[in-house]
Amino acid sequence: MVQEGCLPRAKKRFGQNFLVQPRIVERIVAAIRPVSGDVLVEIGPGPGALTRALLRVLPQLTVVELDRDMIAGLRGLATPEQLRVIQADALTVDFAALAGAGDALRVVGNLPYNVATPLIFHILEQATRVQDMHFMLQKEVVDRIVAAPGSRSYGRLSVMVQAYCAVESLFTVAPGNFFPVPKVDSAFMRLQPHRPVRLQAPLRAPFARIVATSFAQRRKTLANNLRGILSVDALHDLRIDPGCRAETLDQAAFFRLAEALVERGAEHDPRRLD
Ligand code: SAM
């Protein structure tokens, strides 16, 4: 266990909860299985618990850290050839550019809870360049991402992320493994973009719209949520029960709905989506 006195003062506004348990760091590295030659980027390295462990295996690593006060410490961990330190908001980083000429970028991070979801969507926009992502997140968020149709956690986040990636919750991490101790459990997860890509670029906007609209009011039936966009007859044609709720529909059904939206030209008519 790393003593708190050895850590920089944690800043709440940057979502800083540092990993202090070496056993968890080892477990994370074992799950990532980094090998020499990997193009790997760590988001939010902070004081570098995971960074140090990754540098023991990788001859080169890139890290993206928002907090300026962490930068000098990170630069002291290795030579600039071994460790490229980018001081930036990961939400603004062009991950495709970091992938270089290849399409096998690996992204890892113990993510700040406040930016985790937007960051995952930011990286998913460039999913074709990404081999995999391994993230520590609030357990409740991981549960929602990996949820299956019909479960309480299944919703917009599950459908959207699973359209881009195979998802897997790997293990739960108790609050006592971090400092400061967070209020909630965390979980470590893997996301692997589908190859070939399932959600092709032209279908992305209609898919996002149909998913958002279908879940707009969870207690309403699908037909009610989609009123004005797709008729009851259209739902029957798609072999989807208009009386069901969005939380019972699987990925394939949402793809059929998005394709129907495109065929009917509804995605170009803003009045039909309001
Ligand atoms: N990786 C370290 C560990 O496990 O001990 C720190 C994890 S801490 C939960 C989150 C880290 O992300 C902090 O170092 C924080 O400064 C950084 N961070 C917060 N927002 C960020 C952003 N938008 N872009 C990049 N890094 C960010």
mmCIF file of C-alpha atoms and ligand atoms in Angstrom:
data_model
loop_
_atom_site.group_PDB
_atom_site.id
_atom_site.type_symbol
_atom_site.label_atom_id
_atom_site.label_comp_id
_atom_site.label_asym_id
_atom_site.label_seq_id
_atom_site.Cartn_x
_atom_site.Cartn_y
_atom_site.Cartn_z
ATOM 1 C CA MET A 1 0.000 0.000 0.000
ATOM 2 C CA VAL A 2 1.373 3.424 -1.010
ATOM 3 C CA GLN A 3 1.318 5.824 1.982
ATOM 4 C CA GLU A 4 -0.768 8.987 1.497
ATOM 5 C CA GLY A 5 2.226 11.143 2.479
ATOM 6 C CA CYS A 6 3.990 9.984 -0.718
ATOM 7 C CA LEU A 7 1.146 11.198 -2.951
ATOM 8 C CA PRO A 8 0.448 14.709 -4.267
ATOM 9 C CA ARG A 9 -2.593 16.431 -2.767
ATOM 10 C CA ALA A 10 -5.624 15.095 -4.657
ATOM 11 C CA LYS A 11 -7.808 17.642 -6.459
ATOM 12 C CA LYS A 12 -11.505 16.981 -6.493
ATOM 13 C CA ARG A 13 -12.121 19.056 -9.624
ATOM 14 C CA PHE A 14 -9.901 16.675 -11.619
ATOM 15 C CA GLY A 15 -11.634 13.596 -10.185
ATOM 16 C CA GLN A 16 -8.421 12.460 -8.517
ATOM 17 C CA ASN A 17 -8.608 9.191 -6.588
ATOM 18 C CA PHE A 18 -5.188 7.620 -6.795
ATOM 19 C CA LEU A 19 -4.571 3.880 -6.862
ATOM 20 C CA VAL A 20 -2.578 2.987 -3.760
ATOM 21 C CA GLN A 21 -2.718 -0.806 -3.852
ATOM 22 C CA PRO A 22 0.116 -2.398 -5.912
ATOM 23 C CA ARG A 23 -1.838 -5.680 -6.163
ATOM 24 C CA ILE A 24 -4.605 -3.905 -8.100
ATOM 25 C CA VAL A 25 -2.062 -2.251 -10.402
ATOM 26 C CA GLU A 26 -0.593 -5.714 -11.133
ATOM 27 C CA ARG A 27 -4.063 -7.082 -11.825
ATOM 28 C CA ILE A 28 -4.756 -4.238 -14.234
ATOM 29 C CA VAL A 29 -1.502 -4.797 -16.133
ATOM 30 C CA ALA A 30 -2.177 -8.556 -16.285
ATOM 31 C CA ALA A 31 -5.609 -7.827 -17.804
ATOM 32 C CA ILE A 32 -4.191 -5.374 -20.377
ATOM 33 C CA ARG A 33 -1.348 -7.749 -21.308
ATOM 34 C CA PRO A 34 0.855 -5.039 -22.844
ATOM 35 C CA VAL A 35 3.621 -6.250 -25.154
ATOM 36 C CA SER A 36 6.617 -4.459 -26.591
ATOM 37 C CA GLY A 37 5.534 -2.749 -29.808
ATOM 38 C CA ASP A 38 2.054 -1.842 -28.562
ATOM 39 C CA VAL A 39 0.971 1.726 -29.299
ATOM 40 C CA LEU A 40 -0.481 2.474 -25.906
ATOM 41 C CA VAL A 41 -1.884 5.669 -24.420
ATOM 42 C CA GLU A 42 -2.710 6.113 -20.761
ATOM 43 C CA ILE A 43 -5.298 8.752 -19.903
ATOM 44 C CA GLY A 44 -5.027 10.491 -16.532
ATOM 45 C CA PRO A 45 -1.766 8.985 -15.247
ATOM 46 C CA GLY A 46 -1.722 11.268 -12.178
ATOM 47 C CA PRO A 47 1.246 10.405 -9.953
ATOM 48 C CA GLY A 48 1.951 7.399 -12.190
ATOM 49 C CA ALA A 49 1.091 4.181 -10.317
ATOM 50 C CA LEU A 50 -0.048 2.486 -13.522
ATOM 51 C CA THR A 51 2.449 4.389 -15.694
ATOM 52 C CA ARG A 52 5.435 2.949 -13.785
ATOM 53 C CA ALA A 53 4.065 -0.578 -14.131
ATOM 54 C CA LEU A 54 3.448 -0.120 -17.868
ATOM 55 C CA LEU A 55 6.949 1.299 -18.399
ATOM 56 C CA ARG A 56 8.416 -1.887 -16.936
ATOM 57 C CA VAL A 57 6.973 -3.753 -19.937
ATOM 58 C CA LEU A 58 6.769 -1.166 -22.722
ATOM 59 C CA PRO A 59 9.744 0.582 -24.326
ATOM 60 C CA GLN A 60 7.414 3.450 -25.330
ATOM 61 C CA LEU A 61 4.299 4.925 -23.807
ATOM 62 C CA THR A 62 2.213 8.087 -24.238
ATOM 63 C CA VAL A 63 0.277 9.652 -21.367
ATOM 64 C CA VAL A 64 -2.344 12.425 -21.433
ATOM 65 C CA GLU A 65 -2.764 14.339 -18.184
ATOM 66 C CA LEU A 66 -4.816 17.485 -17.602
ATOM 67 C CA ASP A 67 -3.338 18.521 -14.241
ATOM 68 C CA ARG A 68 -0.218 20.664 -14.841
ATOM 69 C CA ASP A 69 1.047 19.909 -11.341
ATOM 70 C CA MET A 70 1.508 16.225 -12.305
ATOM 71 C CA ILE A 71 3.593 16.875 -15.407
ATOM 72 C CA ALA A 72 7.057 17.333 -13.856
ATOM 73 C CA GLY A 73 6.665 14.136 -11.810
ATOM 74 C CA LEU A 74 5.610 12.203 -14.907
ATOM 75 C CA ARG A 75 8.519 13.569 -16.958
ATOM 76 C CA GLY A 76 10.843 12.332 -14.219
ATOM 77 C CA LEU A 77 9.675 8.736 -14.640
ATOM 78 C CA ALA A 78 11.518 8.017 -17.900
ATOM 79 C CA THR A 79 13.321 9.603 -20.833
ATOM 80 C CA PRO A 80 11.247 11.557 -23.397
ATOM 81 C CA GLU A 81 11.932 8.752 -25.904
ATOM 82 C CA GLN A 82 10.339 6.228 -23.550
ATOM 83 C CA LEU A 83 7.556 8.377 -22.167
ATOM 84 C CA ARG A 84 5.748 11.040 -24.142
ATOM 85 C CA VAL A 85 3.847 13.275 -21.732
ATOM 86 C CA ILE A 86 0.995 15.310 -23.230
ATOM 87 C CA GLN A 87 -0.524 17.953 -20.976
ATOM 88 C CA ALA A 88 -4.071 18.218 -22.318
ATOM 89 C CA ASP A 89 -7.731 17.555 -21.735
ATOM 90 C CA ALA A 90 -8.192 14.030 -23.114
ATOM 91 C CA LEU A 91 -11.599 15.131 -24.470
ATOM 92 C CA THR A 92 -9.795 17.329 -26.997
ATOM 93 C CA VAL A 93 -7.079 14.849 -27.980
ATOM 94 C CA ASP A 94 -7.053 13.429 -31.505
ATOM 95 C CA PHE A 95 -6.657 9.727 -30.702
ATOM 96 C CA ALA A 96 -6.541 8.797 -34.397
ATOM 97 C CA ALA A 97 -3.394 10.922 -34.685
ATOM 98 C CA LEU A 98 -1.877 9.105 -31.697
ATOM 99 C CA ALA A 99 -2.543 5.803 -33.485
ATOM 100 C CA GLY A 100 0.032 6.884 -36.079
ATOM 101 C CA ALA A 101 0.032 4.904 -39.292
ATOM 102 C CA GLY A 102 -1.580 1.837 -37.722
ATOM 103 C CA ASP A 103 -5.038 1.039 -36.450
ATOM 104 C CA ALA A 104 -4.101 -0.726 -33.248
ATOM 105 C CA LEU A 105 -4.145 2.013 -30.654
ATOM 106 C CA ARG A 106 -4.566 0.705 -27.123
ATOM 107 C CA VAL A 107 -6.065 3.109 -24.581
ATOM 108 C CA VAL A 108 -6.018 2.590 -20.829
ATOM 109 C CA GLY A 109 -6.861 4.659 -17.793
ATOM 110 C CA ASN A 110 -8.227 4.956 -14.319
ATOM 111 C CA LEU A 111 -10.645 7.567 -15.517
ATOM 112 C CA PRO A 112 -11.965 10.553 -13.661
ATOM 113 C CA TYR A 113 -15.623 9.783 -13.110
ATOM 114 C CA ASN A 114 -16.884 13.137 -14.357
ATOM 115 C CA VAL A 115 -15.382 12.743 -17.836
ATOM 116 C CA ALA A 116 -15.569 8.948 -18.274
ATOM 117 C CA THR A 117 -18.694 8.737 -20.439
ATOM 118 C CA PRO A 118 -17.974 11.674 -22.795
ATOM 119 C CA LEU A 119 -14.417 10.419 -23.133
ATOM 120 C CA ILE A 120 -15.515 6.919 -24.134
ATOM 121 C CA PHE A 121 -17.780 8.429 -26.820
ATOM 122 C CA HIS A 122 -14.983 10.730 -27.984
ATOM 123 C CA ILE A 123 -12.698 7.706 -28.488
ATOM 124 C CA LEU A 124 -15.485 5.621 -30.049
ATOM 125 C CA GLU A 125 -15.778 8.230 -32.820
ATOM 126 C CA GLN A 126 -12.308 7.031 -33.825
ATOM 127 C CA ALA A 127 -12.968 3.371 -33.009
ATOM 128 C CA THR A 128 -11.624 2.106 -36.334
ATOM 129 C CA ARG A 129 -8.121 3.100 -35.180
ATOM 130 C CA VAL A 130 -8.475 1.490 -31.758
ATOM 131 C CA GLN A 131 -7.592 -2.096 -30.875
ATOM 132 C CA ASP A 132 -8.952 -1.981 -27.356
ATOM 133 C CA MET A 133 -9.636 0.146 -24.296
ATOM 134 C CA HIS A 134 -9.231 -0.806 -20.645
ATOM 135 C CA PHE A 135 -10.815 1.518 -18.123
ATOM 136 C CA MET A 136 -11.394 1.765 -14.410
ATOM 137 C CA LEU A 137 -14.794 3.375 -13.932
ATOM 138 C CA GLN A 138 -17.468 3.716 -11.333
ATOM 139 C CA LYS A 139 -18.943 0.202 -11.034
ATOM 140 C CA GLU A 140 -22.424 1.537 -11.655
ATOM 141 C CA VAL A 141 -21.284 2.925 -15.033
ATOM 142 C CA VAL A 142 -19.574 -0.355 -15.990
ATOM 143 C CA ASP A 143 -22.765 -2.235 -15.059
ATOM 144 C CA ARG A 144 -24.744 0.047 -17.354
ATOM 145 C CA ILE A 145 -22.292 -0.322 -20.240
ATOM 146 C CA VAL A 146 -22.284 -4.158 -20.146
ATOM 147 C CA ALA A 147 -25.999 -4.626 -19.304
ATOM 148 C CA ALA A 148 -28.115 -7.002 -21.394
ATOM 149 C CA PRO A 149 -31.674 -6.295 -22.632
ATOM 150 C CA GLY A 150 -34.280 -6.694 -19.920
ATOM 151 C CA SER A 151 -31.957 -5.882 -17.038
ATOM 152 C CA ARG A 152 -32.449 -2.839 -14.809
ATOM 153 C CA SER A 153 -29.134 -1.272 -15.881
ATOM 154 C CA TYR A 154 -29.825 -1.643 -19.623
ATOM 155 C CA GLY A 155 -30.370 1.662 -21.376
ATOM 156 C CA ARG A 156 -29.091 4.203 -23.828
ATOM 157 C CA LEU A 157 -25.458 3.868 -22.656
ATOM 158 C CA SER A 158 -25.500 0.044 -23.036
ATOM 159 C CA VAL A 159 -26.985 0.151 -26.536
ATOM 160 C CA MET A 160 -24.724 2.936 -27.795
ATOM 161 C CA VAL A 161 -21.437 1.517 -26.496
ATOM 162 C CA GLN A 162 -22.272 -2.074 -27.499
ATOM 163 C CA ALA A 163 -22.996 -0.903 -31.059
ATOM 164 C CA TYR A 164 -19.309 0.010 -31.319
ATOM 165 C CA CYS A 165 -17.641 -2.521 -29.055
ATOM 166 C CA ALA A 166 -17.621 -5.904 -27.392
ATOM 167 C CA VAL A 167 -17.704 -5.079 -23.695
ATOM 168 C CA GLU A 168 -16.582 -6.994 -20.646
ATOM 169 C CA SER A 169 -16.526 -6.186 -16.939
ATOM 170 C CA LEU A 170 -13.304 -7.760 -15.635
ATOM 171 C CA PHE A 171 -13.259 -7.189 -11.873
ATOM 172 C CA THR A 172 -14.608 -4.988 -9.106
ATOM 173 C CA VAL A 173 -12.301 -2.764 -7.075
ATOM 174 C CA ALA A 174 -13.305 -1.712 -3.548
ATOM 175 C CA PRO A 175 -13.035 1.961 -2.450
ATOM 176 C CA GLY A 176 -10.178 1.219 0.009
ATOM 177 C CA ASN A 177 -7.776 0.663 -2.907
ATOM 178 C CA PHE A 178 -7.794 4.398 -3.708
ATOM 179 C CA PHE A 179 -6.815 7.581 -1.938
ATOM 180 C CA PRO A 180 -8.836 9.634 -1.231
ATOM 181 C CA VAL A 181 -11.297 6.789 -0.626
ATOM 182 C CA PRO A 182 -14.259 7.225 -3.022
ATOM 183 C CA LYS A 183 -17.836 6.656 -1.873
ATOM 184 C CA VAL A 184 -18.572 3.948 -4.446
ATOM 185 C CA ASP A 185 -17.139 0.715 -5.850
ATOM 186 C CA SER A 186 -15.164 0.827 -9.091
ATOM 187 C CA ALA A 187 -14.815 -1.810 -11.791
ATOM 188 C CA PHE A 188 -12.202 -2.479 -14.425
ATOM 189 C CA MET A 189 -13.504 -3.141 -17.926
ATOM 190 C CA ARG A 190 -12.429 -3.984 -21.478
ATOM 191 C CA LEU A 191 -13.939 -2.524 -24.662
ATOM 192 C CA GLN A 192 -12.950 -3.966 -28.056
ATOM 193 C CA PRO A 193 -14.251 -2.185 -31.155
ATOM 194 C CA HIS A 194 -16.109 -4.579 -33.470
ATOM 195 C CA ARG A 195 -14.114 -5.608 -36.509
ATOM 196 C CA PRO A 196 -15.566 -5.293 -39.064
ATOM 197 C CA VAL A 197 -17.306 -2.124 -37.889
ATOM 198 C CA ARG A 198 -21.031 -2.727 -37.243
ATOM 199 C CA LEU A 199 -22.229 0.844 -36.917
ATOM 200 C CA GLN A 200 -21.104 2.315 -40.227
ATOM 201 C CA ALA A 201 -20.606 6.085 -40.404
ATOM 202 C CA PRO A 202 -23.852 6.911 -42.327
ATOM 203 C CA LEU A 203 -25.969 5.042 -39.765
ATOM 204 C CA ARG A 204 -24.365 6.645 -36.679
ATOM 205 C CA ALA A 205 -26.552 9.745 -36.407
ATOM 206 C CA PRO A 206 -29.883 7.947 -37.045
ATOM 207 C CA PHE A 207 -28.846 5.160 -34.652
ATOM 208 C CA ALA A 208 -28.000 7.661 -31.893
ATOM 209 C CA ARG A 209 -31.305 9.470 -32.470
ATOM 210 C CA ILE A 210 -33.461 6.373 -32.460
ATOM 211 C CA VAL A 211 -31.794 5.067 -29.286
ATOM 212 C CA ALA A 212 -32.132 8.420 -27.486
ATOM 213 C CA THR A 213 -35.777 8.766 -28.548
ATOM 214 C CA SER A 214 -36.666 5.167 -27.684
ATOM 215 C CA PHE A 215 -35.362 5.620 -24.125
ATOM 216 C CA ALA A 216 -36.637 9.207 -23.756
ATOM 217 C CA GLN A 217 -39.274 8.102 -21.245
ATOM 218 C CA ARG A 218 -38.435 4.668 -19.893
ATOM 219 C CA ARG A 219 -41.957 3.937 -18.642
ATOM 220 C CA LYS A 220 -43.566 4.678 -21.993
ATOM 221 C CA THR A 221 -44.050 2.050 -24.696
ATOM 222 C CA LEU A 222 -41.814 2.130 -27.730
ATOM 223 C CA ALA A 223 -44.716 3.264 -29.933
ATOM 224 C CA ASN A 224 -45.335 6.220 -27.612
ATOM 225 C CA ASN A 225 -41.695 7.280 -27.510
ATOM 226 C CA LEU A 226 -41.378 6.950 -31.294
ATOM 227 C CA ARG A 227 -44.685 8.675 -32.085
ATOM 228 C CA GLY A 228 -44.195 11.007 -35.050
ATOM 229 C CA ILE A 229 -41.027 9.202 -36.133
ATOM 230 C CA LEU A 230 -42.071 5.618 -36.847
ATOM 231 C CA SER A 231 -45.678 4.454 -36.947
ATOM 232 C CA VAL A 232 -47.127 1.392 -35.221
ATOM 233 C CA ASP A 233 -47.402 -0.248 -38.653
ATOM 234 C CA ALA A 234 -43.749 0.448 -39.352
ATOM 235 C CA LEU A 235 -42.834 -1.227 -36.038
ATOM 236 C CA HIS A 236 -44.933 -4.273 -36.974
ATOM 237 C CA ASP A 237 -43.131 -4.411 -40.340
ATOM 238 C CA LEU A 238 -39.832 -4.524 -38.436
ATOM 239 C CA ARG A 239 -41.118 -7.420 -36.278
ATOM 240 C CA ILE A 240 -41.015 -5.190 -33.198
ATOM 241 C CA ASP A 241 -43.894 -5.120 -30.706
ATOM 242 C CA PRO A 242 -45.113 -1.481 -30.507
ATOM 243 C CA GLY A 243 -46.304 -2.141 -26.946
ATOM 244 C CA CYS A 244 -42.861 -3.158 -25.672
ATOM 245 C CA ARG A 245 -40.453 -0.891 -23.834
ATOM 246 C CA ALA A 246 -37.066 0.079 -25.263
ATOM 247 C CA GLU A 247 -35.288 -1.736 -22.425
ATOM 248 C CA THR A 248 -36.405 -5.107 -23.863
ATOM 249 C CA LEU A 249 -34.968 -4.517 -27.355
ATOM 250 C CA ASP A 250 -31.654 -6.022 -28.410
ATOM 251 C CA GLN A 251 -28.968 -4.485 -30.631
ATOM 252 C CA ALA A 252 -30.386 -6.040 -33.801
ATOM 253 C CA ALA A 253 -33.769 -4.368 -33.192
ATOM 254 C CA PHE A 254 -32.148 -0.947 -32.741
ATOM 255 C CA PHE A 255 -30.223 -1.439 -35.987
ATOM 256 C CA ARG A 256 -33.512 -2.284 -37.781
ATOM 257 C CA LEU A 257 -35.132 0.842 -36.316
ATOM 258 C CA ALA A 258 -32.220 3.060 -37.398
ATOM 259 C CA GLU A 259 -32.251 1.589 -40.915
ATOM 260 C CA ALA A 260 -36.022 2.146 -41.142
ATOM 261 C CA LEU A 261 -35.492 5.750 -40.127
ATOM 262 C CA VAL A 262 -33.000 6.188 -42.956
ATOM 263 C CA GLU A 263 -35.293 4.479 -45.505
ATOM 264 C CA ARG A 264 -38.183 6.728 -44.544
ATOM 265 C CA GLY A 265 -35.963 9.779 -44.757
ATOM 266 C CA ALA A 266 -37.100 10.722 -41.260
ATOM 267 C CA GLU A 267 -33.581 11.446 -40.094
ATOM 268 C CA HIS A 268 -33.481 14.399 -42.500
ATOM 269 C CA ASP A 269 -36.735 15.867 -41.254
ATOM 270 C CA PRO A 270 -36.158 17.559 -37.899
ATOM 271 C CA ARG A 271 -39.897 18.026 -37.262
ATOM 272 C CA ARG A 272 -40.327 14.258 -37.149
ATOM 273 C CA LEU A 273 -37.683 13.911 -34.446
ATOM 274 C CA ASP A 274 -38.867 16.621 -32.067
HETATM 275 N N1 SAM B 1 -3.940 6.978 -12.949
HETATM 276 C C1 SAM B 1 -3.828 7.533 -11.620
HETATM 277 C C2 SAM B 1 -4.049 6.435 -10.609
HETATM 278 O O1 SAM B 1 -4.649 5.424 -10.981
HETATM 279 O O2 SAM B 1 -3.630 6.602 -9.472
HETATM 280 C C3 SAM B 1 -4.805 8.684 -11.389
HETATM 281 C C4 SAM B 1 -6.269 8.368 -11.615
HETATM 282 S S1 SAM B 1 -7.357 9.673 -11.143
HETATM 283 C C5 SAM B 1 -8.882 8.767 -10.903
HETATM 284 C C6 SAM B 1 -7.769 10.507 -12.687
HETATM 285 C C7 SAM B 1 -6.631 11.240 -13.346
HETATM 286 O O3 SAM B 1 -7.109 11.840 -14.559
HETATM 287 C C8 SAM B 1 -6.049 12.396 -12.535
HETATM 288 O O4 SAM B 1 -4.658 12.384 -12.591
HETATM 289 C C9 SAM B 1 -6.617 13.659 -13.210
HETATM 290 O O5 SAM B 1 -5.799 14.798 -13.053
HETATM 291 C C10 SAM B 1 -6.691 13.202 -14.644
HETATM 292 N N2 SAM B 1 -7.702 13.914 -15.458
HETATM 293 C C11 SAM B 1 -8.867 14.462 -15.047
HETATM 294 N N3 SAM B 1 -9.561 14.978 -16.086
HETATM 295 C C12 SAM B 1 -8.800 14.736 -17.185
HETATM 296 C C13 SAM B 1 -8.960 15.038 -18.567
HETATM 297 N N4 SAM B 1 -10.053 15.654 -19.015
HETATM 298 N N5 SAM B 1 -7.975 14.685 -19.422
HETATM 299 C C14 SAM B 1 -6.857 14.047 -18.972
HETATM 300 N N6 SAM B 1 -6.656 13.730 -17.675
HETATM 301 C C15 SAM B 1 -7.608 14.073 -16.792
#
